[in-house]
Short mmCIF file of C-alpha atoms and ligand atoms in Angstrom, two decimals:
data_model
loop_
_atom_site.label_atom_id
_atom_site.label_comp_id
_atom_site.label_asym_id
_atom_site.label_seq_id
_atom_site.Cartn_x
_atom_site.Cartn_y
_atom_site.Cartn_z
CA MET A 355 55.00 50.69 20.57
CA GLU A 356 54.67 48.52 23.65
CA THR A 357 51.28 47.24 22.56
CA VAL A 358 52.42 46.56 19.02
CA LEU A 359 55.31 44.55 20.37
CA ALA A 360 53.05 42.65 22.74
CA ILE A 361 50.59 41.85 19.98
CA THR A 362 53.36 40.69 17.67
CA SER A 363 54.80 38.48 20.35
CA ILE A 364 51.41 36.86 20.97
CA MET A 365 50.31 36.56 17.35
CA PHE A 366 53.50 35.69 15.53
CA PHE A 367 56.64 35.30 17.52
CA PRO A 368 57.58 33.70 19.88
CA ALA A 369 54.04 32.57 20.64
CA GLY A 370 51.38 32.26 17.97
CA ILE A 371 51.84 31.09 14.45
CA SER A 372 55.53 30.25 14.54
CA LEU A 373 54.99 28.23 17.68
CA ILE A 374 52.07 26.34 16.19
CA LEU A 375 54.13 25.48 13.12
CA GLY A 376 57.04 24.52 15.36
CA GLY A 377 54.73 22.33 17.38
CA MET A 378 53.62 20.57 14.23
CA LEU A 379 57.22 19.93 13.23
CA TYR A 380 58.02 18.54 16.68
CA GLU A 381 54.94 16.34 16.53
CA TRP A 382 56.00 15.04 13.15
CA ALA A 383 59.54 14.39 14.41
CA ASP A 384 58.12 12.47 17.34
CA ARG A 385 55.80 10.37 15.19
CA LYS A 386 58.49 9.75 12.60
CA LEU A 387 61.01 8.67 15.23
CA VAL A 388 58.52 6.28 16.82
CA ALA A 389 57.80 4.90 13.35
CA ARG A 390 61.49 4.39 12.67
CA PHE A 391 61.90 2.62 16.01
CA GLN A 392 59.11 0.28 14.92
CA ASN A 393 60.87 -0.28 11.61
CA ARG A 394 58.20 1.57 9.60
CA ILE A 395 58.54 4.45 7.18
CA GLY A 396 56.23 6.71 9.13
CA PRO A 397 54.22 9.80 8.27
CA ARG A 398 55.26 12.42 5.75
CA TRP A 399 56.59 15.73 7.02
CA PHE A 400 53.38 17.68 6.44
CA GLN A 401 51.19 15.13 8.19
CA PRO A 402 50.32 17.19 11.32
CA LEU A 403 49.54 20.20 9.12
CA ALA A 404 47.21 18.15 6.93
CA ASP A 405 45.54 16.64 10.00
CA THR A 406 44.94 20.06 11.49
CA ILE A 407 43.57 21.67 8.34
CA LYS A 408 41.33 18.69 7.75
CA LEU A 409 39.98 18.82 11.29
CA ILE A 410 39.35 22.56 11.10
CA SER A 411 37.46 22.19 7.82
CA LYS A 412 35.27 19.42 9.17
CA GLU A 413 31.84 19.73 10.71
CA GLU A 414 31.82 20.35 14.44
CA ILE A 415 29.09 18.42 16.17
CA GLN A 416 27.77 19.63 19.47
CA PRO A 417 26.56 16.55 21.29
CA LEU A 418 23.39 16.54 23.38
CA GLY A 419 23.71 17.25 27.06
CA VAL A 420 26.81 19.46 27.04
CA ASN A 421 27.14 23.01 28.23
CA ARG A 422 27.55 24.98 25.03
CA ALA A 423 29.80 27.70 26.41
CA LEU A 424 32.13 25.21 28.04
CA PHE A 425 32.13 22.92 25.01
CA PHE A 426 33.29 25.65 22.65
CA GLY A 427 35.31 27.67 25.17
CA LEU A 428 37.53 24.98 26.64
CA PRO A 429 39.60 24.22 23.52
CA VAL A 430 40.31 27.92 23.07
CA VAL A 431 41.38 28.35 26.69
CA ALA A 432 43.55 25.25 26.47
CA LEU A 433 45.40 26.50 23.40
CA ALA A 434 45.68 30.02 24.83
CA GLY A 435 47.23 28.64 28.02
CA ALA A 436 49.84 26.67 26.11
CA LEU A 437 50.66 29.64 23.85
CA THR A 438 50.94 32.05 26.78
CA ALA A 439 53.31 29.70 28.56
CA ALA A 440 55.62 30.03 25.57
CA LEU A 441 56.10 33.75 26.21
CA TYR A 442 58.21 33.03 29.29
CA VAL A 443 60.24 30.17 27.85
CA PRO A 444 63.34 30.45 25.65
CA ILE A 445 61.65 28.94 22.59
CA PHE A 446 64.06 27.66 19.90
CA GLY A 447 66.97 28.82 22.06
CA LEU A 448 66.13 32.52 21.84
CA GLN A 449 65.74 34.69 24.91
CA PRO A 450 62.23 34.63 26.43
CA ALA A 451 59.94 37.41 25.20
CA HIS A 452 58.79 38.39 28.67
CA SER A 453 60.37 37.80 32.00
CA PHE A 454 59.66 38.62 35.61
CA PRO A 455 60.73 37.12 38.95
CA GLY A 456 58.68 34.00 39.54
CA ASP A 457 57.70 33.32 35.94
CA LEU A 458 58.71 29.67 36.34
CA ILE A 459 55.66 29.03 38.52
CA VAL A 460 53.36 30.87 36.13
CA THR A 461 54.66 28.88 33.19
CA LEU A 462 54.17 25.57 34.97
CA TYR A 463 50.61 26.44 35.88
CA LEU A 464 49.85 27.64 32.37
CA LEU A 465 51.16 24.32 31.10
CA SER A 466 48.74 22.47 33.38
CA LEU A 467 45.85 24.49 32.01
CA LEU A 468 45.66 22.27 28.95
CA THR A 469 45.29 19.15 31.07
CA MET A 470 42.69 20.82 33.27
CA CYS A 471 40.73 21.87 30.19
CA THR A 472 40.90 18.36 28.77
CA GLY A 473 39.59 17.01 32.05
CA LEU A 474 36.76 19.54 32.17
CA ALA A 475 35.92 18.86 28.53
CA GLY A 476 35.49 15.19 29.34
CA TRP A 477 33.45 15.98 32.40
CA ASN A 478 31.21 18.31 30.44
CA SER A 479 30.20 15.49 28.16
CA ASP A 480 27.50 12.89 28.66
CA SER A 481 29.50 10.05 27.16
CA ARG A 482 30.75 7.56 29.73
CA PHE A 483 34.04 7.18 27.88
CA SER A 484 34.68 10.89 28.19
CA ILE A 485 33.93 10.83 31.89
CA VAL A 486 36.25 7.90 32.55
CA GLY A 487 38.88 9.65 30.44
CA ALA A 488 38.42 12.87 32.37
CA THR A 489 38.78 11.07 35.69
CA ARG A 490 41.96 9.44 34.49
CA THR A 491 43.35 12.68 33.07
CA LEU A 492 42.84 14.53 36.33
CA THR A 493 44.06 11.62 38.47
CA GLN A 494 47.20 11.46 36.41
CA LEU A 495 47.62 15.22 36.70
CA PHE A 496 47.80 14.86 40.46
CA ALA A 497 50.32 12.06 40.05
CA TYR A 498 53.00 13.70 37.92
CA GLU A 499 52.45 17.37 38.64
CA ALA A 500 54.16 17.50 42.04
CA PRO A 501 57.24 15.46 41.09
CA PHE A 502 57.59 17.40 37.84
CA LEU A 503 57.42 20.68 39.74
CA LEU A 504 59.99 19.42 42.26
CA ALA A 505 62.26 18.30 39.44
CA LEU A 506 62.22 21.77 37.88
CA LEU A 507 62.65 23.27 41.33
CA GLY A 508 66.10 21.67 41.57
CA PRO A 509 67.81 23.94 39.03
CA ALA A 510 65.83 26.89 40.34
CA MET A 511 67.16 26.30 43.85
CA ALA A 512 70.67 25.82 42.57
CA ALA A 513 70.42 29.11 40.68
CA ASP A 514 68.75 30.85 43.62
CA SER A 515 66.04 32.32 41.45
CA TRP A 516 62.49 31.65 40.26
CA GLN A 517 63.05 33.52 37.03
CA ILE A 518 63.52 31.36 33.96
CA SER A 519 66.04 33.63 32.27
CA LYS A 520 68.23 33.74 35.43
CA ILE A 521 68.05 29.97 35.88
CA VAL A 522 68.96 29.47 32.24
CA ALA A 523 71.91 31.84 32.58
CA TYR A 524 73.07 29.78 35.54
CA THR A 525 72.63 26.39 33.88
CA GLU A 526 74.67 27.55 30.92
CA THR A 527 77.80 27.04 32.96
CA HIS A 528 76.50 24.15 35.09
CA TRP A 529 75.26 21.04 33.36
CA MET A 530 72.39 20.09 35.60
CA ILE A 531 72.09 16.62 34.09
CA VAL A 532 75.44 15.83 35.72
CA LEU A 533 74.75 17.65 38.97
CA GLN A 534 71.16 16.48 39.40
CA PRO A 535 70.69 13.33 37.32
CA VAL A 536 67.66 12.23 39.35
CA GLY A 537 65.90 15.49 38.64
CA PHE A 538 66.57 15.13 34.94
CA VAL A 539 65.05 11.67 34.75
CA ILE A 540 61.99 12.80 36.71
CA ALA A 541 61.56 15.90 34.58
CA LEU A 542 61.81 13.88 31.37
CA ILE A 543 59.34 11.23 32.51
CA GLY A 544 57.09 13.90 33.99
CA LEU A 545 57.04 15.61 30.62
CA MET A 546 55.97 12.38 28.99
CA GLY A 547 53.20 12.13 31.57
CA LYS A 548 52.16 15.70 30.86
CA LEU A 549 51.94 15.00 27.15
CA GLU A 550 50.12 11.71 27.81
CA LEU A 551 52.58 9.77 25.71
CA PRO A 552 53.01 6.04 26.25
CA PRO A 553 53.47 4.60 28.91
CA PHE A 554 51.24 7.27 30.43
CA ASP A 555 48.49 7.21 27.81
CA ALA A 556 45.89 5.55 30.04
CA PRO A 557 43.68 8.70 29.85
CA GLU A 558 43.27 8.22 26.11
CA ALA A 559 43.65 4.47 25.87
CA GLU A 560 41.82 3.72 22.64
CA THR A 561 41.51 0.02 23.42
CA GLU A 562 39.55 0.71 26.60
CA ILE A 563 37.87 4.09 26.54
CA VAL A 564 37.74 5.05 22.84
CA ALA A 565 39.57 8.39 22.95
CA GLY A 566 39.30 9.43 26.56
CA ALA A 567 38.10 12.87 27.48
CA LEU A 568 38.03 14.09 23.87
CA THR A 569 35.77 11.29 22.56
CA GLU A 570 32.88 13.64 21.81
CA TYR A 571 34.98 16.37 20.21
CA SER A 572 35.07 16.68 16.46
CA GLY A 573 36.40 19.15 13.96
CA ARG A 574 37.64 22.46 15.28
CA GLY A 575 37.61 21.67 19.00
CA LEU A 576 39.64 18.54 18.47
CA ALA A 577 42.07 20.44 16.26
CA LEU A 578 42.59 23.12 18.91
CA PHE A 579 43.29 20.49 21.57
CA HIS A 580 45.74 18.79 19.19
CA ILE A 581 47.55 22.04 18.48
CA GLY A 582 47.62 22.84 22.19
CA LYS A 583 49.25 19.53 22.89
CA SER A 584 51.97 19.98 20.29
CA VAL A 585 52.65 23.51 21.55
CA GLU A 586 52.93 22.11 25.04
CA MET A 587 55.39 19.58 23.70
CA VAL A 588 57.63 22.34 22.32
CA VAL A 589 57.43 24.35 25.55
CA GLY A 590 58.05 21.34 27.76
CA VAL A 591 60.97 20.01 25.77
CA THR A 592 62.49 23.49 25.62
CA LEU A 593 62.12 23.96 29.35
CA VAL A 594 63.71 20.63 30.26
CA THR A 595 66.54 21.13 27.77
CA ALA A 596 67.27 24.65 28.98
CA PHE A 597 67.25 23.59 32.61
CA TYR A 598 69.16 20.34 32.45
CA LEU A 599 71.20 20.24 29.24
CA GLY A 600 73.43 23.26 29.56
CA GLY A 601 71.29 26.33 29.04
CA LEU A 602 70.73 28.13 25.78
CA GLY A 603 74.04 28.77 24.12
CA ASN A 604 73.84 28.75 20.35
CA PRO A 605 70.26 28.38 19.00
CA LEU A 606 71.35 25.72 16.53
CA ILE A 607 73.07 23.64 19.19
CA PHE A 608 70.05 24.17 21.39
CA LEU A 609 67.79 22.83 18.66
CA ALA A 610 70.02 19.80 18.30
CA LYS A 611 69.77 19.22 22.05
CA THR A 612 65.97 19.39 22.02
CA LEU A 613 65.92 16.95 19.13
CA GLY A 614 68.18 14.65 21.11
CA LEU A 615 65.72 14.81 23.99
CA LEU A 616 62.90 14.05 21.57
CA LEU A 617 64.84 11.01 20.37
CA VAL A 618 65.09 9.69 23.92
CA MET A 619 61.39 10.32 24.46
CA ALA A 620 60.46 8.53 21.23
CA PHE A 621 62.64 5.61 22.25
CA LEU A 622 60.95 5.35 25.64
CA GLN A 623 57.55 5.60 23.95
CA SER A 624 58.24 2.70 21.65
CA VAL A 625 59.78 0.34 24.21
CA LEU A 626 57.35 0.87 27.10
CA VAL A 627 53.76 -0.31 27.31
CA ARG A 628 50.82 1.46 28.84
CA LEU A 629 50.60 1.52 32.63
CA ARG A 630 47.31 1.11 34.40
CA ILE A 631 46.18 4.31 36.04
CA ASP A 632 46.79 2.98 39.57
CA GLN A 633 50.27 1.88 38.54
CA THR A 634 50.99 5.36 37.18
CA VAL A 635 49.88 7.05 40.37
CA GLY A 636 51.68 4.52 42.54
CA MET A 637 54.89 4.88 40.58
CA TRP A 638 54.85 8.66 40.77
CA TRP A 639 54.13 8.90 44.46
CA ARG A 640 56.20 5.92 45.65
CA ALA A 641 59.24 6.53 43.49
CA GLY A 642 59.01 9.84 41.66
CA ALA A 643 57.98 12.20 44.41
CA ILE A 644 60.24 10.63 47.03
CA LEU A 645 63.30 10.69 44.77
CA ALA A 646 62.62 14.30 43.84
CA LEU A 647 62.24 15.24 47.50
CA LEU A 648 65.46 13.43 48.40
CA GLN A 649 67.29 15.33 45.72
CA ILE A 650 65.98 18.64 46.98
CA LEU A 651 66.96 17.64 50.51
CA ALA A 652 70.46 16.81 49.30
CA LEU A 653 70.59 20.16 47.56
CA ILE A 654 69.64 22.01 50.74
CA VAL A 655 72.12 20.06 52.85
CA LEU A 656 75.02 20.43 50.43
CA LYS A 657 74.46 24.08 49.75
CA MET B 953 37.09 42.38 -8.33
CA ILE B 954 34.20 40.03 -9.02
CA ALA B 955 36.52 37.13 -9.52
CA THR B 956 38.23 37.52 -6.14
CA PRO B 957 35.77 35.61 -3.93
CA ASN B 958 35.79 32.82 -6.48
CA LEU B 959 39.55 32.70 -6.39
CA ILE B 960 39.60 32.63 -2.59
CA ASN B 961 36.98 29.89 -2.59
CA LYS B 962 39.03 27.92 -5.08
CA VAL B 963 42.22 28.23 -3.05
CA VAL B 964 40.47 27.35 0.20
CA SER B 965 38.71 24.35 -1.27
CA GLY B 966 41.98 23.26 -2.86
CA ILE B 967 43.71 23.38 0.50
CA THR B 968 40.94 21.54 2.32
CA THR B 969 40.81 18.87 -0.36
CA TRP B 970 44.55 18.46 -0.09
CA ALA B 971 44.30 18.09 3.68
CA ARG B 972 41.37 15.69 3.42
CA VAL B 973 43.14 13.46 0.93
CA ASN B 974 46.29 13.38 3.01
CA SER B 975 44.78 12.64 6.35
CA PRO B 976 41.94 10.13 6.24
CA TRP B 977 41.23 8.82 9.70
CA ILE B 978 39.35 5.58 9.67
CA ILE B 979 36.98 3.78 11.96
CA HIS B 980 36.21 0.14 11.55
CA PHE B 981 32.83 -1.47 12.14
CA ASN B 982 31.80 -5.07 11.83
CA SER B 983 28.10 -5.33 11.12
CA GLY B 984 27.95 -9.10 10.97
CA SER B 985 30.97 -10.38 9.10
CA CYS B 986 32.58 -13.73 9.79
CA ASN B 987 35.64 -11.86 11.14
CA GLY B 988 37.82 -12.85 8.21
CA CYS B 989 37.71 -9.34 6.75
CA ASP B 990 38.33 -7.78 10.16
CA ILE B 991 41.48 -9.79 10.63
CA GLU B 992 42.71 -8.59 7.24
CA ILE B 993 41.93 -4.98 8.20
CA LEU B 994 43.88 -5.40 11.42
CA ALA B 995 46.73 -6.87 9.42
CA THR B 996 46.62 -3.78 7.24
CA LEU B 997 47.09 -1.62 10.32
CA THR B 998 50.22 -3.42 11.47
CA PRO B 999 53.68 -1.84 11.07
CA TYR B 1000 54.38 -4.27 8.22
CA TYR B 1001 52.02 -2.40 5.87
CA ASP B 1002 52.48 0.95 7.64
CA ILE B 1003 49.50 2.91 6.36
CA GLU B 1004 50.59 5.90 8.40
CA ARG B 1005 52.62 6.62 5.24
CA PHE B 1006 49.37 7.86 3.70
CA GLY B 1007 48.33 9.60 6.87
CA ILE B 1008 45.77 6.92 7.65
CA LYS B 1009 45.14 6.47 11.34
CA LEU B 1010 42.73 4.16 13.12
CA LYS B 1011 40.46 6.12 15.43
CA GLY B 1012 38.28 4.72 18.15
CA SER B 1013 35.68 7.45 18.17
CA PRO B 1014 33.33 8.03 15.21
CA ARG B 1015 33.50 11.75 16.01
CA HIS B 1016 37.15 11.80 14.94
CA ALA B 1017 36.89 9.65 11.86
CA ASP B 1018 36.46 10.48 8.16
CA VAL B 1019 36.17 7.05 6.62
CA LEU B 1020 33.93 4.30 7.93
CA ILE B 1021 35.25 0.88 6.97
CA CYS B 1022 32.45 -1.66 7.14
CA THR B 1023 32.75 -5.39 6.86
CA GLY B 1024 30.17 -8.06 6.39
CA PRO B 1025 26.47 -8.09 5.64
CA VAL B 1026 24.22 -5.97 7.82
CA THR B 1027 22.36 -8.10 10.30
CA ARG B 1028 19.00 -7.02 11.65
CA GLN B 1029 20.56 -6.34 15.04
CA ALA B 1030 23.54 -4.38 13.73
CA ARG B 1031 21.54 -2.17 11.37
CA SER B 1032 20.61 0.50 13.93
CA ARG B 1033 24.12 0.51 15.39
CA LEU B 1034 25.68 0.92 11.97
CA LEU B 1035 23.36 3.81 11.19
CA ARG B 1036 24.03 5.42 14.55
CA ILE B 1037 27.79 5.22 14.08
CA TYR B 1038 27.44 6.69 10.60
CA GLU B 1039 25.34 9.55 11.91
CA GLN B 1040 27.81 10.26 14.69
CA MET B 1041 30.56 10.98 12.18
CA PRO B 1042 31.03 14.63 11.20
CA GLU B 1043 30.68 15.65 7.56
CA PRO B 1044 32.33 15.07 5.12
CA LYS B 1045 32.35 11.31 5.62
CA PHE B 1046 32.94 8.33 3.39
CA VAL B 1047 32.09 4.68 3.59
CA VAL B 1048 34.18 1.79 2.32
CA ALA B 1049 32.68 -1.67 2.16
CA VAL B 1050 35.25 -4.43 2.55
CA GLY B 1051 34.67 -7.99 1.44
CA SER B 1052 32.17 -9.81 -0.72
CA CYS B 1053 29.64 -9.85 2.09
CA GLY B 1054 29.60 -6.11 2.32
CA ILE B 1055 29.14 -5.83 -1.43
CA SER B 1056 26.40 -8.36 -2.03
CA GLY B 1057 25.71 -10.25 1.16
CA GLY B 1058 28.19 -12.85 -0.05
CA THR B 1059 27.94 -16.15 1.63
CA PHE B 1060 25.23 -14.82 3.94
CA ALA B 1061 22.95 -13.55 1.19
CA GLY B 1062 19.38 -14.63 1.77
CA CYS B 1063 19.87 -15.57 5.41
CA TYR B 1064 16.87 -14.91 7.64
CA ASN B 1065 18.82 -12.64 9.98
CA ILE B 1066 20.30 -10.12 7.59
CA VAL B 1067 18.95 -6.91 6.14
CA GLY B 1068 21.23 -7.14 3.16
CA HIS B 1069 24.50 -5.70 1.94
CA ILE B 1070 25.88 -2.42 3.22
CA ASP B 1071 24.64 -0.45 0.22
CA GLU B 1072 21.07 -1.04 1.33
CA VAL B 1073 21.72 0.80 4.59
CA LEU B 1074 24.42 3.39 3.87
CA PRO B 1075 25.69 5.21 0.78
CA VAL B 1076 28.93 3.37 0.02
CA ASP B 1077 31.76 5.22 -1.73
CA ALA B 1078 34.13 2.37 -2.46
CA TYR B 1079 33.90 -1.39 -2.58
CA ILE B 1080 36.81 -3.71 -1.97
CA PRO B 1081 36.02 -7.21 -3.21
CA GLY B 1082 37.55 -10.40 -1.91
CA CYS B 1083 36.75 -13.05 0.62
CA PRO B 1084 38.59 -11.71 2.51
CA PRO B 1085 40.52 -9.08 0.50
CA ARG B 1086 44.25 -9.02 1.08
CA PRO B 1087 45.75 -6.05 2.94
CA GLU B 1088 47.23 -4.83 -0.34
CA ALA B 1089 43.75 -4.80 -1.85
CA ILE B 1090 42.39 -2.83 1.11
CA ILE B 1091 45.16 -0.26 0.78
CA ASP B 1092 44.51 -0.08 -2.95
CA GLY B 1093 40.81 0.50 -2.34
CA VAL B 1094 41.45 3.30 0.13
CA VAL B 1095 43.98 4.91 -2.20
CA LYS B 1096 41.45 4.72 -5.05
CA LEU B 1097 38.91 6.47 -2.85
CA LEU B 1098 41.47 9.17 -2.07
CA THR B 1099 42.31 9.65 -5.76
CA HIS B 1100 38.66 10.20 -6.50
CA LEU B 1101 38.43 12.71 -3.68
CA LYS B 1102 41.40 14.54 -5.09
CA ASN B 1103 39.72 14.83 -8.48
CA GLY B 1104 36.57 16.03 -6.81
CA THR B 1105 34.48 13.09 -7.93
CA ARG B 1106 32.80 10.41 -5.98
CA PRO B 1107 33.72 6.92 -7.13
CA GLU B 1108 31.25 5.39 -9.56
CA PRO B 1109 28.72 3.52 -7.50
CA ILE B 1110 28.76 -0.05 -8.72
CA LYS B 1111 25.40 -1.60 -8.13
CA PRO B 1112 26.11 -5.10 -6.94
CA GLN B 1113 24.55 -7.86 -9.01
CA LEU B 1114 22.37 -9.84 -6.69
CA GLY B 1115 20.92 -13.27 -7.08
CA GLU B 1116 17.22 -14.09 -6.82
CA GLN B 1117 17.21 -14.41 -3.06
CA ALA B 1118 17.92 -10.76 -2.43
S1 LIG C 1253 33.79 -11.51 2.65
FE1 LIG C 1253 34.46 -13.53 3.31
S2 LIG C 1253 35.91 -13.09 4.95
FE2 LIG C 1253 34.72 -11.24 4.64
S3 LIG C 1253 33.05 -11.37 6.08
FE3 LIG C 1253 32.32 -12.26 4.17
S4 LIG C 1253 32.71 -14.46 4.36
FE4 LIG C 1253 33.93 -13.41 5.93
#
């Protein structure tokens, strides 16, 4: 029975197919909102689904000079990491499928797996655009990762636990956005950095380096990376909402809250322009990390 | 029982065709045009015309693209680059020639430095005439290509009528 349950939770719910479809819906909502902010009509609701099916049905070219195992393995690992992270997160406002003390750290590292895989995929390639993209991806990872972690540490310290379900139970009665506004802003912007949305899209800046680390990927590999990214979007948005915007509560209200967060993210995406990679790193370490540290310090002192 | 694989094939090919028609990602290459057509293509990509409605997205990498949009005649220098970009695209791929120059060499026909029109180098699926074509015409051409894909046919190849020089 245990195994059946585990397999179901990985294949269908909460991770697996439902999450992939959810990720596509979130991606569509994001693209549509950005389009509306730019006064366009925007893509139709099935657009991410069509993109994915098309990519999967296309030819996959293995470029010269790549390590075959890495080239085909990395997209799978990336998607698997993002899907596994979902097991510990209250997706769509439902209780997490699995939980153990310290799962917050595991989730955060699983979420970074996608970025690491993207970086390695670029490195694996011979194309100079991929290598520049990979360098930028990994540099940016080191920029936002620490402040993002510190920002999620705030609620964890307030709740005195490293377990997501306990933290969420605590935040249900304490609106962390009011108690730790700095942490919320850093977590939100860190999430945008994680998803490489503008203004942090230097790693895939199409005007400079074609498509960044994924330049040489086509067909299935590209599709898997795309899916991984939209899954990561769902997990990230869920995590930030659950931590800062008043816990789980009613699933419907929770969904509305995540959509509200998505609206803010789409707004920021459409009003901000791309930062240079040195500006990104400088901003995160000069402002982001220090503010996050100050907040944690204040938390320790006040507690 | 014998019909089952056929049915599955039919359903799968129906789904892939649907996806292909609804998500054409384009890449744009200028093989020697005067830049007039390129400006019109860029205008087509602006929010004013919003081709993301049809799922069309401009991609930087030929590995990601489905439709190669070419402008201009093919110069001797650009020929190998054009071919290389075409070969870098994964199957299935389509080519759209934009502008009179791409169709027949246009105003450059017979120049010493050009190989000819795009059809002499690549198999072109759709031609969009005009010098330069308006953004509406470009959208119309792409939509025509998509309609043909949906019906499972390739657009009729129109052999351009060339003058004596070519
Ligand atoms: S068709 Fe006209 S606008 Fe286009 S490249 Fe030729 S001369 Fe220029």
